[in-house]
PDB file of C-alpha atoms in Angstrom:
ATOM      1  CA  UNK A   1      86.351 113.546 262.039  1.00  0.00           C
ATOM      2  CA  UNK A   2      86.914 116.819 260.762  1.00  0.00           C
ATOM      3  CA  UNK A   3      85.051 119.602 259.269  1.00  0.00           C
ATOM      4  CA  UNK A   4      85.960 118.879 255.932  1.00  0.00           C
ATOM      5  CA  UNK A   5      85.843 115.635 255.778  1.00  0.00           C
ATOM      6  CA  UNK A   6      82.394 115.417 257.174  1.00  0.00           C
ATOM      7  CA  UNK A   7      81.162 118.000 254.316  1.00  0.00           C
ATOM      8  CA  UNK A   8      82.758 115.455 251.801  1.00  0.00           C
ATOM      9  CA  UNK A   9      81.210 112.797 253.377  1.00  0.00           C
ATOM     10  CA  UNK A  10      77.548 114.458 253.085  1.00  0.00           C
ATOM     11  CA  UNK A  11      78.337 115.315 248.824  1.00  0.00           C
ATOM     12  CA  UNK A  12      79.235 111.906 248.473  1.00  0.00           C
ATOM     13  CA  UNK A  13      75.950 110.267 250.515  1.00  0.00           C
ATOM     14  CA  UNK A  14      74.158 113.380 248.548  1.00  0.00           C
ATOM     15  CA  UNK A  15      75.713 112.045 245.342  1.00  0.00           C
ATOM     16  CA  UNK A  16      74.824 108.607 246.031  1.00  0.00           C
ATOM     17  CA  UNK A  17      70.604 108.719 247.962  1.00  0.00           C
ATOM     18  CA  UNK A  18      69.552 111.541 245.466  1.00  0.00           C
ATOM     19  CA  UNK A  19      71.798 110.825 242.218  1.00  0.00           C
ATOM     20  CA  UNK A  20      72.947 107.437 241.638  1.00  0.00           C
ATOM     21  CA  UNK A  21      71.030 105.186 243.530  1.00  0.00           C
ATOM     22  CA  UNK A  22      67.666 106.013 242.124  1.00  0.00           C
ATOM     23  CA  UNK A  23      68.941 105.896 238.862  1.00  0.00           C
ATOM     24  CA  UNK A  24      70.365 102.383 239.007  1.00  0.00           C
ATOM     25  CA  UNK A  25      66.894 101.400 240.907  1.00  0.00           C
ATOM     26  CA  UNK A  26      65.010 102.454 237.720  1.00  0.00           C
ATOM     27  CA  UNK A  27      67.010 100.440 235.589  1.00  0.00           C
ATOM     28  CA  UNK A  28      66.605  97.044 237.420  1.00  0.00           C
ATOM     29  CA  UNK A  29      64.667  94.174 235.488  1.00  0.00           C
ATOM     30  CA  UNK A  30      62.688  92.591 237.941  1.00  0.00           C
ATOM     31  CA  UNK A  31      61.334  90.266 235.437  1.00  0.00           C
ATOM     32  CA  UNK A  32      64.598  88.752 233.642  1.00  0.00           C
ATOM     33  CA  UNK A  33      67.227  89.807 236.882  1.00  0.00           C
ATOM     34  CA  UNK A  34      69.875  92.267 236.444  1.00  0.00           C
ATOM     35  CA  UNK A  35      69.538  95.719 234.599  1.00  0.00           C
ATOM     36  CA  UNK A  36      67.692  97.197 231.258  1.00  0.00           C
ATOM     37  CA  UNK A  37      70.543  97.356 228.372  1.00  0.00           C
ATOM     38  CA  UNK A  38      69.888 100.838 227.526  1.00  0.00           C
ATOM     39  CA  UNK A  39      69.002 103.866 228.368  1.00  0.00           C
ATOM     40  CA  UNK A  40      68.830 107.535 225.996  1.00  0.00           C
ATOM     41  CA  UNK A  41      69.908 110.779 227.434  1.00  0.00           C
ATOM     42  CA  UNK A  42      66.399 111.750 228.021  1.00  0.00           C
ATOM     43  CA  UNK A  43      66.195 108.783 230.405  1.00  0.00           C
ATOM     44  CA  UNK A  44      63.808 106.410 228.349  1.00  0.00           C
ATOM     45  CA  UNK A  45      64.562 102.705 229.272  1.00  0.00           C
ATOM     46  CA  UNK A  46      64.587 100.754 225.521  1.00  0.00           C
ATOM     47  CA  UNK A  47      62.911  97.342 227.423  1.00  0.00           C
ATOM     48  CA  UNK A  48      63.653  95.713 224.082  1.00  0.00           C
ATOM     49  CA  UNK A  49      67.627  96.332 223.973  1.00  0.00           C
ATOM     50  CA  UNK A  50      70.210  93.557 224.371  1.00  0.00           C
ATOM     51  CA  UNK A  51      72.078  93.222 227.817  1.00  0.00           C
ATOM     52  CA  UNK A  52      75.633  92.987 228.092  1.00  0.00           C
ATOM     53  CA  UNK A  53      78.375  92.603 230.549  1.00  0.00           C
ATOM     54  CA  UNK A  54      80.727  94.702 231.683  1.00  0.00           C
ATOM     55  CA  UNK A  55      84.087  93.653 232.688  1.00  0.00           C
ATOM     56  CA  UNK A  56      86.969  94.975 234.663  1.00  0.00           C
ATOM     57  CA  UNK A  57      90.089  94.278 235.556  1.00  0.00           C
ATOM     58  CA  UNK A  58      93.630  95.202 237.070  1.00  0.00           C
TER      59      UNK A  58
END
């Protein structure tokens, strides 16, 4: 591989151990399955919040 492309491989597994994966984590509902419905921009989880679904396609 080269240079560069090794340095954009350690952002992205960076991004993704440090950044995205622990916030996901601290979202799942272990008691119900699948993930808290919301979240403020503070990071508070609102355990009483609806779920929904979110779908995409091409």
């Amino acid at each position: 591989m080269s240079k560069q492309i090794l340095r954009y491989k350690r952002k992205i597994e960076h991004q993704l151990y440090n950044n995205l994966l622990p916030f996901w984590e601290k979202l799942k509902d272990d008691k119900n399955g699948g993930f808290f419905g919301y979240v403020d921009s503070k990071g508070n989880i609102d355990f009483l919040a609806n779920k929904g679904a979110m779908l995409q396609i091409r």
